[in-house]
Coordinates of C-alpha atoms and ligand atoms in Angstrom, one line a residue:
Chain A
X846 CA 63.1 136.3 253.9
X847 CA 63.8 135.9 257.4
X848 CA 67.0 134.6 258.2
X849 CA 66.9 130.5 259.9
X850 CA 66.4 131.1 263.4
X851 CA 68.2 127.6 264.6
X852 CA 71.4 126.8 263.2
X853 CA 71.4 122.8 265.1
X854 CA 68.1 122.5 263.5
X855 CA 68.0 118.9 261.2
X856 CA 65.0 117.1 260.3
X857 CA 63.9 113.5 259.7
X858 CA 61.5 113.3 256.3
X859 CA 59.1 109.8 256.4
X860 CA 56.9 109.6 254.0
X861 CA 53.8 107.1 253.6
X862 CA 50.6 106.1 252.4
X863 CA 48.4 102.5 252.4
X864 CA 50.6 99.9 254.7
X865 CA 52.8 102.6 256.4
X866 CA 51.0 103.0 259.3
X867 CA 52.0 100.3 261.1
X868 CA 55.2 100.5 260.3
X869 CA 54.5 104.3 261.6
X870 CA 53.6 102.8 265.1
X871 CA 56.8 100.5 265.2
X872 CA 59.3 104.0 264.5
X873 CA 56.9 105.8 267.1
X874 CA 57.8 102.8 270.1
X875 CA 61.4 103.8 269.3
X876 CA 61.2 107.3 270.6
X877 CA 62.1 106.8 274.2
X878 CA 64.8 109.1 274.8
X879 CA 64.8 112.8 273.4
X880 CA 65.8 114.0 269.7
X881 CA 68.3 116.1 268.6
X882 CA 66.4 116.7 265.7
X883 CA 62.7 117.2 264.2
X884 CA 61.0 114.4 263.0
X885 CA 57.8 115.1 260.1
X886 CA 55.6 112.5 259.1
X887 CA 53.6 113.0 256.4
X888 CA 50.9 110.2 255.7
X889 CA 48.2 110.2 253.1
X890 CA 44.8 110.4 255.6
X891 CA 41.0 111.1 255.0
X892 CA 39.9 115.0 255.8
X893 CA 38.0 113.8 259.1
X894 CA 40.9 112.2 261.1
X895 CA 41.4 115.2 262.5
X896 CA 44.3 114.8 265.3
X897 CA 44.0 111.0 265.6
X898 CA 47.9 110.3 265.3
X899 CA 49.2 113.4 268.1
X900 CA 46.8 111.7 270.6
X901 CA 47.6 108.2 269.8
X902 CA 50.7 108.3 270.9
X903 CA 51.1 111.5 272.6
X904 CA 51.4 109.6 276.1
X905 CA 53.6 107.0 275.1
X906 CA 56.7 108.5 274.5
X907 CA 59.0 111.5 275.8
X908 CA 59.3 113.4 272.4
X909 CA 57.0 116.0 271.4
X910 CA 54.0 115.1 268.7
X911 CA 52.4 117.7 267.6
X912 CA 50.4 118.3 264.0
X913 CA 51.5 121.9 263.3
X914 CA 50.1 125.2 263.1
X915 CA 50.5 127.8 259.9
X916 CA 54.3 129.5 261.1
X917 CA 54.9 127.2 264.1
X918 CA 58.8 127.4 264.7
X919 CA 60.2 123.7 263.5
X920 CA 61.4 122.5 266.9
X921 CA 63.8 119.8 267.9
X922 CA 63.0 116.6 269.6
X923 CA 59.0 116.8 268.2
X924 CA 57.4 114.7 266.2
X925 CA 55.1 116.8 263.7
X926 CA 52.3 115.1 261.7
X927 CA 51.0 116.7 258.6
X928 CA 47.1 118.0 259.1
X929 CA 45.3 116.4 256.6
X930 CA 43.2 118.5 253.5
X931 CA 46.6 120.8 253.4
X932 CA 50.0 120.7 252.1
X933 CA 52.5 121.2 254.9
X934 CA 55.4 123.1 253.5
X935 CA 58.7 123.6 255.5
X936 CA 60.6 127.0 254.6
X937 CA 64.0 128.6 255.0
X938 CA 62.8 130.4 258.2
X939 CA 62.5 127.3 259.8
X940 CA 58.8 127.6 260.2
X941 CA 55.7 125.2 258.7
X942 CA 53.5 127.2 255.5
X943 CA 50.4 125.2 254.7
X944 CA 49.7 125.3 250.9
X945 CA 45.8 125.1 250.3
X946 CA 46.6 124.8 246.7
X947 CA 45.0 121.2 244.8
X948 CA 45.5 118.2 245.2
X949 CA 48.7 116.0 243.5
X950 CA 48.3 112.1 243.5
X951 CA 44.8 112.2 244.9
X952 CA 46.6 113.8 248.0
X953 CA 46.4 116.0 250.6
X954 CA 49.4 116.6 252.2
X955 CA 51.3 115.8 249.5
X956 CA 54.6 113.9 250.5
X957 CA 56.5 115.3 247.4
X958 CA 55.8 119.3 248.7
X959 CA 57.2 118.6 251.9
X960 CA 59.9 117.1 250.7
X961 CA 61.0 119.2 247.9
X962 CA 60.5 122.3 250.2
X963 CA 62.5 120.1 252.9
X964 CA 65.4 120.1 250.0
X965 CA 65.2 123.6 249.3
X966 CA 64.7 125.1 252.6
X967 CA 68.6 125.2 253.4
X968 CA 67.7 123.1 256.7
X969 CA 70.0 119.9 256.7
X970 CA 67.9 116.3 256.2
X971 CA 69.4 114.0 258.0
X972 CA 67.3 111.8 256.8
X973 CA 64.5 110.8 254.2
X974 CA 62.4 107.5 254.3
X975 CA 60.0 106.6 251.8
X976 CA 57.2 103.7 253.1
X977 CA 54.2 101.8 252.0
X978 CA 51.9 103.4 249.4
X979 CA 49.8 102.8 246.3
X980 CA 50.9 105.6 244.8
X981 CA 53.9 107.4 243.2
X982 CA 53.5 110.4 245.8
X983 CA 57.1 111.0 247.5
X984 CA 59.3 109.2 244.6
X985 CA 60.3 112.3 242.9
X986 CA 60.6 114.0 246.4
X987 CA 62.9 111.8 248.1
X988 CA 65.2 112.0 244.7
X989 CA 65.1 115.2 244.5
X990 CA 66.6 114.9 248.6
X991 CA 69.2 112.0 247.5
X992 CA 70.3 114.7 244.4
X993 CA 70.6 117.3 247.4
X994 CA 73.2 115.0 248.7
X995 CA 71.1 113.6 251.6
X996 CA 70.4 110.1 252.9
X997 CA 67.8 108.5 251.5
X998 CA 66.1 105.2 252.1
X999 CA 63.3 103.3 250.5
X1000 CA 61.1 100.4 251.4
X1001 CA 61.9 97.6 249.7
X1002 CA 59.2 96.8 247.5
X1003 CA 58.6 93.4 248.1
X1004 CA 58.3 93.9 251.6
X1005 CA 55.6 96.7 250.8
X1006 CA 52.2 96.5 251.6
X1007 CA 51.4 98.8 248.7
X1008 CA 54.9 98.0 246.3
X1009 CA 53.7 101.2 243.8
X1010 CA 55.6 104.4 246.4
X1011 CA 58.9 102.5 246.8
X1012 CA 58.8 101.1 243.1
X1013 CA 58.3 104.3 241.7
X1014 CA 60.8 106.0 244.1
X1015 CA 63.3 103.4 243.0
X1016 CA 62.6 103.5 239.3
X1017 CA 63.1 107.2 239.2
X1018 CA 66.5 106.8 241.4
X1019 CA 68.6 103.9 241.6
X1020 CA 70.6 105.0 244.6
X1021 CA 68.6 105.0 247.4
X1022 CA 69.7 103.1 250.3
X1023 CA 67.2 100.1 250.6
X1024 CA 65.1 99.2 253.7
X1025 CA 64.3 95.8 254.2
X1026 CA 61.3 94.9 256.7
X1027 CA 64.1 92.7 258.8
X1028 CA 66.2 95.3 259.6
X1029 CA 64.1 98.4 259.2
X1030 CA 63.6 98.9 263.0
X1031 CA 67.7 98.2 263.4
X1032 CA 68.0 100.6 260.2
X1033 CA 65.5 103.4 261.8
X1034 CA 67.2 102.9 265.3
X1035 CA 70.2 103.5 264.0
X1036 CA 69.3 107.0 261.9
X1037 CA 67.4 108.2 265.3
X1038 CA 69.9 107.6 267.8
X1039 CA 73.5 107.8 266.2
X1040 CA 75.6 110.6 266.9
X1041 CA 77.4 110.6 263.3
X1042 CA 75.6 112.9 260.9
Chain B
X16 CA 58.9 118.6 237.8
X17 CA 60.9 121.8 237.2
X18 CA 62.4 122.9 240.2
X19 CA 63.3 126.6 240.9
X20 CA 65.3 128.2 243.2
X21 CA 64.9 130.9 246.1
X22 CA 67.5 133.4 244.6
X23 CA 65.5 132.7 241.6
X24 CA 62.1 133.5 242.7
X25 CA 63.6 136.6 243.9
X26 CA 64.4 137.3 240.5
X27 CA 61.0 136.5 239.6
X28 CA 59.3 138.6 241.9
X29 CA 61.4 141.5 241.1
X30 CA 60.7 141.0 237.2
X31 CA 56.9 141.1 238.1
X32 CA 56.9 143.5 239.9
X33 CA 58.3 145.8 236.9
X34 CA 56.0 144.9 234.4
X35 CA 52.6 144.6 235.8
X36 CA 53.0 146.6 239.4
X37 CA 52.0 143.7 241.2
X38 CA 54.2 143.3 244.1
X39 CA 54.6 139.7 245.8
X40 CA 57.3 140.5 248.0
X41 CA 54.8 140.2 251.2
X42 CA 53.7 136.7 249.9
X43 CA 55.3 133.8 251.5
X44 CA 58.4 132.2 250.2
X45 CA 57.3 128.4 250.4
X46 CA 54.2 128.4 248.9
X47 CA 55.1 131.0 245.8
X48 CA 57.9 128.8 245.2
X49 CA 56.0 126.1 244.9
X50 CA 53.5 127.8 242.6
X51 CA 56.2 128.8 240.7
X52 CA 57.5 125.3 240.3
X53 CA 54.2 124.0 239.1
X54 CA 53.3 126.7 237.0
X55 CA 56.7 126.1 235.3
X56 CA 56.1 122.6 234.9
X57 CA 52.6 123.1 233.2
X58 CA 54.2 125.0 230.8
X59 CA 57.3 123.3 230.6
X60 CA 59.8 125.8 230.7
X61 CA 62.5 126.5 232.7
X62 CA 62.2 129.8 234.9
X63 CA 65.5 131.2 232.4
X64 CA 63.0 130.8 229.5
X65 CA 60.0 132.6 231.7
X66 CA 62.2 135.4 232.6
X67 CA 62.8 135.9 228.5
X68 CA 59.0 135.6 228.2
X69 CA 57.2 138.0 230.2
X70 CA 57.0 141.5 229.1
X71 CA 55.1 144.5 229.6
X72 CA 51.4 144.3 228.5
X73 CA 52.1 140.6 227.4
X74 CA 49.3 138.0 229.0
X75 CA 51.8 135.4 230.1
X76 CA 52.6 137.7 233.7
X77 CA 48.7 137.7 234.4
X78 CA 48.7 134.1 233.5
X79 CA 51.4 133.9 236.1
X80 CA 49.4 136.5 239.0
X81 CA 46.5 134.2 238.4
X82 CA 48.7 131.0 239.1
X83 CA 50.6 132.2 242.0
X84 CA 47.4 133.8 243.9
X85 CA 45.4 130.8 244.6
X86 CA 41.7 131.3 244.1
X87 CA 40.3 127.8 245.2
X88 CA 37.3 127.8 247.2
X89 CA 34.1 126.0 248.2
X90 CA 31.1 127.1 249.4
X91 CA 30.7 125.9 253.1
X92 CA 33.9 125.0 252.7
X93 CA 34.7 124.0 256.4
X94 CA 31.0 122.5 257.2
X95 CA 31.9 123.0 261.1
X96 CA 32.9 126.1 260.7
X97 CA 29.8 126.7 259.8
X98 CA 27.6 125.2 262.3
X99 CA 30.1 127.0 264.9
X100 CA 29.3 130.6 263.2
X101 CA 25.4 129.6 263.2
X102 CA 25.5 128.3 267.1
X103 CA 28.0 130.5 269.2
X104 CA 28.2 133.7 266.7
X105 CA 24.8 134.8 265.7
X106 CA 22.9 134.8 268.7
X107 CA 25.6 138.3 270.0
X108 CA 24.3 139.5 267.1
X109 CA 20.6 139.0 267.8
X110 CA 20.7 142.6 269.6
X111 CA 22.0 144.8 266.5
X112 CA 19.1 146.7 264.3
X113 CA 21.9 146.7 261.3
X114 CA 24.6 144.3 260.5
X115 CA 27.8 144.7 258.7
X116 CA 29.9 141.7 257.4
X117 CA 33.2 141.4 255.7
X118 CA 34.2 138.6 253.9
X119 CA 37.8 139.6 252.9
X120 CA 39.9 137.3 250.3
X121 CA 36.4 136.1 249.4
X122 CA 37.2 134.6 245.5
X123 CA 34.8 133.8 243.2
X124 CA 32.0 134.5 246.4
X125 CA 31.7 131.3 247.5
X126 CA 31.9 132.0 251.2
X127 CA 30.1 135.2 250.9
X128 CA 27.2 133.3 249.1
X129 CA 27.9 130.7 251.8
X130 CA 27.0 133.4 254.8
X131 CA 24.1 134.7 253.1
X132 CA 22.5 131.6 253.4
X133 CA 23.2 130.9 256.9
X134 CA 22.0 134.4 257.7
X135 CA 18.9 133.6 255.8
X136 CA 18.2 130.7 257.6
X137 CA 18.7 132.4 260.7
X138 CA 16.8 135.2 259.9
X139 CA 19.3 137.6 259.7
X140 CA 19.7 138.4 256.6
X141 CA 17.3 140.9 256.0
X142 CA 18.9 143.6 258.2
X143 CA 22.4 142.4 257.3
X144 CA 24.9 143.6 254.4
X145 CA 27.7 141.2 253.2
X146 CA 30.9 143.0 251.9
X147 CA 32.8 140.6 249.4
X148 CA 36.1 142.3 248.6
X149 CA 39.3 140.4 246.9
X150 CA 42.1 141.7 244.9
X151 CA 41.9 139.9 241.8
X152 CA 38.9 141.5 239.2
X153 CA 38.6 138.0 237.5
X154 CA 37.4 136.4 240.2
X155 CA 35.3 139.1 241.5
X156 CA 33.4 139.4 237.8
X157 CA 33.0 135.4 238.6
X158 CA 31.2 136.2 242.1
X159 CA 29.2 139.2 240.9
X160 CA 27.7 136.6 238.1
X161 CA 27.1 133.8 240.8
X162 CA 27.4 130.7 238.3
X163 CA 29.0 127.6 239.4
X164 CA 29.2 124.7 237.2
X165 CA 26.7 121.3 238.8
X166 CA 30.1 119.7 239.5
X167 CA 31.0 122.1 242.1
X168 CA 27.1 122.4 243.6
X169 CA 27.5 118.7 244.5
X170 CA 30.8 119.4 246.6
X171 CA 29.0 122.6 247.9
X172 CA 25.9 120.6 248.5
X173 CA 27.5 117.8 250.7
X174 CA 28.9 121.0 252.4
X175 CA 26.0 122.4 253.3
X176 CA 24.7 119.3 254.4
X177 CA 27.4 118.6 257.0
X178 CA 26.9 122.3 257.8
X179 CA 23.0 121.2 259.0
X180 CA 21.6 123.6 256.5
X181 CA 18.1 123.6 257.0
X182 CA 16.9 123.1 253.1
X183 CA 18.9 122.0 249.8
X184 CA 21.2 123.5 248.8
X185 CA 19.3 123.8 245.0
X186 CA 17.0 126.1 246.8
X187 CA 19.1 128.6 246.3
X188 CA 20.4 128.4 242.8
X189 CA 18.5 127.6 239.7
X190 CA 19.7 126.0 237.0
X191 CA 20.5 127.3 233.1
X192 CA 22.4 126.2 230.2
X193 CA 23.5 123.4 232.7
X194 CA 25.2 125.6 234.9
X195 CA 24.1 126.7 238.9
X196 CA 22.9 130.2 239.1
X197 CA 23.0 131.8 242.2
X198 CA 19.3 133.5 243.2
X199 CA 18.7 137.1 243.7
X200 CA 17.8 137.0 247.0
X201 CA 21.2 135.5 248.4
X202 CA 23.0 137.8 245.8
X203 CA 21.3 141.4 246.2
X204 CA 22.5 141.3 250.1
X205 CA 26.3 141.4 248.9
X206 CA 28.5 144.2 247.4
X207 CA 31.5 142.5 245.8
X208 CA 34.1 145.1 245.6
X209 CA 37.8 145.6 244.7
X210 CA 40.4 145.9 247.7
X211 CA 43.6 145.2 248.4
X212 CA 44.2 144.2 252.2
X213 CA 48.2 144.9 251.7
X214 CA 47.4 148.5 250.3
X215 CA 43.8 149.5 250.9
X216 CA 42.6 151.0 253.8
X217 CA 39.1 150.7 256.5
X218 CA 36.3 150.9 255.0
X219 CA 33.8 150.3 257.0
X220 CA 32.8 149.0 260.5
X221 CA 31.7 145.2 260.5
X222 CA 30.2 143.2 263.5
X223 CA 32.1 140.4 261.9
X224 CA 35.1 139.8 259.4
X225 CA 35.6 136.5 257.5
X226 CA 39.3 136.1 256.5
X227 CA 39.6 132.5 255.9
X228 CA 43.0 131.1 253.8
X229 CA 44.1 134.2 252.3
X230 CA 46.7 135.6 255.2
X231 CA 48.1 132.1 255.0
X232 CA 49.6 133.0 251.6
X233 CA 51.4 136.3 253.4
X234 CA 55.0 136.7 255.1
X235 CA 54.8 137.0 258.7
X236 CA 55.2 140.8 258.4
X237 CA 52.7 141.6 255.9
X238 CA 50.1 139.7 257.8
X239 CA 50.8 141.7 261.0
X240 CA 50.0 144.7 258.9
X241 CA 46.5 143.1 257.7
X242 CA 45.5 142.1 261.4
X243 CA 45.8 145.4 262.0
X244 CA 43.8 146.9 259.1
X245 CA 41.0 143.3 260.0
X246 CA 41.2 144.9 264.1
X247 CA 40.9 148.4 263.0
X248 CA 38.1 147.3 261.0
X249 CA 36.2 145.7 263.8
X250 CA 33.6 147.1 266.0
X251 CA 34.0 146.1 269.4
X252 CA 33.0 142.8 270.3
X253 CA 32.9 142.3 266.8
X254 CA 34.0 138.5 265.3
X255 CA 37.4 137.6 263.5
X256 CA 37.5 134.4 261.9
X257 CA 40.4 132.8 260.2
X258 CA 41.0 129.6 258.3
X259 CA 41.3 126.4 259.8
X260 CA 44.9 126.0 259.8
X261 CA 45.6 129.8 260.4
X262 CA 46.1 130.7 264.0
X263 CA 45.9 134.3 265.9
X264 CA 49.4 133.9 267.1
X265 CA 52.4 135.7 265.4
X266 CA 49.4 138.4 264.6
X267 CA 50.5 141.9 267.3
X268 CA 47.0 141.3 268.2
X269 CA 46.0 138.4 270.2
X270 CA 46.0 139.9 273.3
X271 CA 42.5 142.0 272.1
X272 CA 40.7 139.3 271.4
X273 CA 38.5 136.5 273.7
X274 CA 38.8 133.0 271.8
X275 CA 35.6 131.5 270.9
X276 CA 36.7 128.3 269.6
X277 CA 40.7 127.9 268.5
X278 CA 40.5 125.1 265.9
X279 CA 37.9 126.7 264.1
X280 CA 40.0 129.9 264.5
X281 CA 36.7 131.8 266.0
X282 CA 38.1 135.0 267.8
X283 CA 35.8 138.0 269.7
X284 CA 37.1 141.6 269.6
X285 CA 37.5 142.7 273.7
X286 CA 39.6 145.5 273.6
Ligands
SAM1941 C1 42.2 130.6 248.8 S1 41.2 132.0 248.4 C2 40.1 132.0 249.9 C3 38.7 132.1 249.5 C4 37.7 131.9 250.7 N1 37.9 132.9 251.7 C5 37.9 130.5 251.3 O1 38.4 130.4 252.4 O2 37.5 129.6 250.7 C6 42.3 133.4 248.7 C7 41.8 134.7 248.0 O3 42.6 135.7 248.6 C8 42.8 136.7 247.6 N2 43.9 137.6 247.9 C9 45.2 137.3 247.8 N3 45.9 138.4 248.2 C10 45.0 139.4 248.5 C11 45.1 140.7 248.9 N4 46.3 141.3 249.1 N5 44.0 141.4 249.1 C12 42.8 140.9 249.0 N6 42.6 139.6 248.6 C13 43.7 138.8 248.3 C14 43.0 135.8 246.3 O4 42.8 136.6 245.1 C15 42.0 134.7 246.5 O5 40.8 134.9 245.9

């Protein structure tokens, strides 16, 4: 296997289905000044929305957003969106695979293979965020993350449009760190623009 | 879930390897791993346990080939990729007395059958020959019989819809014993054949190669070796078409090519 081009390369892992987006837009407004990291979002979507979120808010901040191609080099300061109808895999080369193989949860991306290939990949995580969803999609991902020994934080469930994602993620794991709707943009802030890692 | 890890995968793919020949070192890291994870988990052992397991001549290392290679396809899988081939592809072709395709990676010939039908439509088909090649013999027995269960014809048929086919899709299959069969006069137009595009050589000239969502399963270096088998392969001004998510770049070869349309990964041989 190739050897990990960028050594400073970290990422950001948010994960959502039903009731994220919104909360999607709010984390987007934050991104005025540039990254020192890769965000990836991967949220459930329909096969025909097709590049809607990279031109949503492409204009409207000074980070990158791109939905990436098969071996694109994982860049800093971009914001990647995972196509939908494919499984966006990150690997130890610091590139995006996309996995073709079926569906899991009904989905397509899957939030659990990007983020078990996030945990695997050798690429530091400095941080995970499970959202909104009605399903269990991402739960055993993000643990798998927290078990990795990175930060991991989960929607509170009451505070959930869809409660099932963060329940499950917080009945499989007791210890993630949890997000309420109050603070989340104080708590999202924070990971996105501190220096500490 | 069982998880598995790259070290061990390595171990994996070595073990293979020794037993049936098959060689997955060109095959990408991410995704085998994943495979491997899931086909652990289906079987609920840990990769220690599968390691113990496989042995020569034993049917639990095809089980694994089979699992790791991913066979899924659809027929008109990619309905505007489709429409894209029928509109801006065939009429270069309308000058050619004989045509040549390649559908390489073509599974159980649901694309192949797929093209057939778009060049019947068209009016091609007559004077055009459909090569159907893939490495794995199950799924080429599968495409050689043309049955598909009326599960998958509905999924196909919506397909072929969005692809503005012209008919239904049912009139080209007939049904028996509650299964689809494909009808002779899509299949006697394609040669389904065994090849290897990491080992296997040309074969033939085409006018226009299908290679849709199998390279995506290859290392970067591998697949630089199979552009240049698909380019080699090509007559000039011939048609390369990738899947949706694949892209030219990374290939050695981009520079040789004229993009007809880059999301649906349409590319024209120039020089
Ligand atoms: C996901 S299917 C793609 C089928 C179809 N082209 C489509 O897009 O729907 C990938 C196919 O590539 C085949 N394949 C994998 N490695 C190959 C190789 N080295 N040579 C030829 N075919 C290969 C697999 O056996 C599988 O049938």
């Amino acid at each position: 296997m190739n050897i990990k081009k960028d050594d400073s390369l970290s990422l950001v892992l948010i994960g959502g289905s039903s009731g994220s987006f919104v909360i999607f837009e709010e984390i987007l407004k934050l991104l005025v000044q540039p990254l020192s990291f890769a965000i990836v979002f991967v949220l459930h979507r329909g096969k025909s929305s097709t590049s809607v979120l990279p031109e949503l808010f492409r204009n409207r901040t000074n980070v990158f957003m791109s939905e990436p191609h098969h071996l694109d080099t994982i860049e800093t300061n971009t914001v990647y969106f995972a196509f939908p109808d494919y499984h966006l895999l990150i690997g130890p080369d610091g590139r995006f695979y996309y996995d073709l193989s079926e569906k899991v949860f009904f989905s397509r991306p899957c939030i659990d293979a990007t983020f078990i290939s996030a945990a695997f990949s050798g690429i530091p995580v400095k941080a995970a965020l499970l959202l909104s969803g009605s399903s269990a999609d991402g739960a055993f991902g993000v643990k798998v993350l927290a078990q990795k020994g990175f930060a991991t934080y989960v929607l509170n469930p009451k505070d959930a449009e869809s409660p099932r994602m963060p329940e499950a993620a917080l009945q499989q794991y007791d210890k993630h760190t949890i997000i309420y709707k109050s603070t989340l943009i104080k708590v999202v802030q924070d990971i996105l623009y501190s220096h500490a890692m | 879930m069982v998880l598995i890890e790259y070290s061990e995968l390595e171990t994996l793919i070595g073990r293979i390897h020794e037993i049936s020949g098959f060689d997955f070192s060109g095959y990408a890291r991410p995704s085998l791993l994943r495979r491997a994870s899931r086909y652990l988990t289906q079987h609920t052992m840990n990769v220690k346990d599968l390691l113990l397991h496989i042995e020569p001549g034993g049917g639990i290392v095809y089980d694994l080939i089979q699992e790791l290679t991913v066979n899924y396809s659809e027929m008109f899988r990619d309905p505007d990729f489709f429409m894209k081939v029928k509109t801006d592809v065939f009429s270069y072709l309308e000058s050619y007395p004989a045509l040549r395709f390649w559908v390489a990676g073509c599974a159980s010939g649901e694309e192949a059958f797929s093209m057939a039908i778009l060049l019947k439509e068209a009016g091609y088909l007559e004077r055009s020959i459909i090569y159907a090649t893939d490495l794995n013999n199950k799924v080429l027995t599968a495409a050689r019989e043309g049955v598909f269960t009326l599960g998958n014809t509905r999924t196909f048929s919506e397909n072929y819809l969005l692809a503005a086919g012209k008919n239904s899709l049912s009139d080209y299959y007939h049904v028996a014993y509650n299964m689809a069969v494909i009808s002779p006069e899509i299949r006697k137009k394609i040669v389904f054949s065994l090849h290897d595009l990491t080992g296997d050589g040309v074969f033939n000239e085409f006018q226009f190669i299908s290679c849709r969502n199998v390279m995506i399963y290859f290392t970067l270096e591998l697949r630089q070796n199979v552009f240049r088998l698909l380019y080699d392969s090509l007559s000039m001004l011939g048609f390369l078409c990738l899947g949706k998510r694949e892209t030219l770049r990374y290939s050695g070869i981009e520079q040789n090519f004229k993009i007809i349309d880059s999301t649906l990964n349409i590319y024209q041989k120039i020089q």
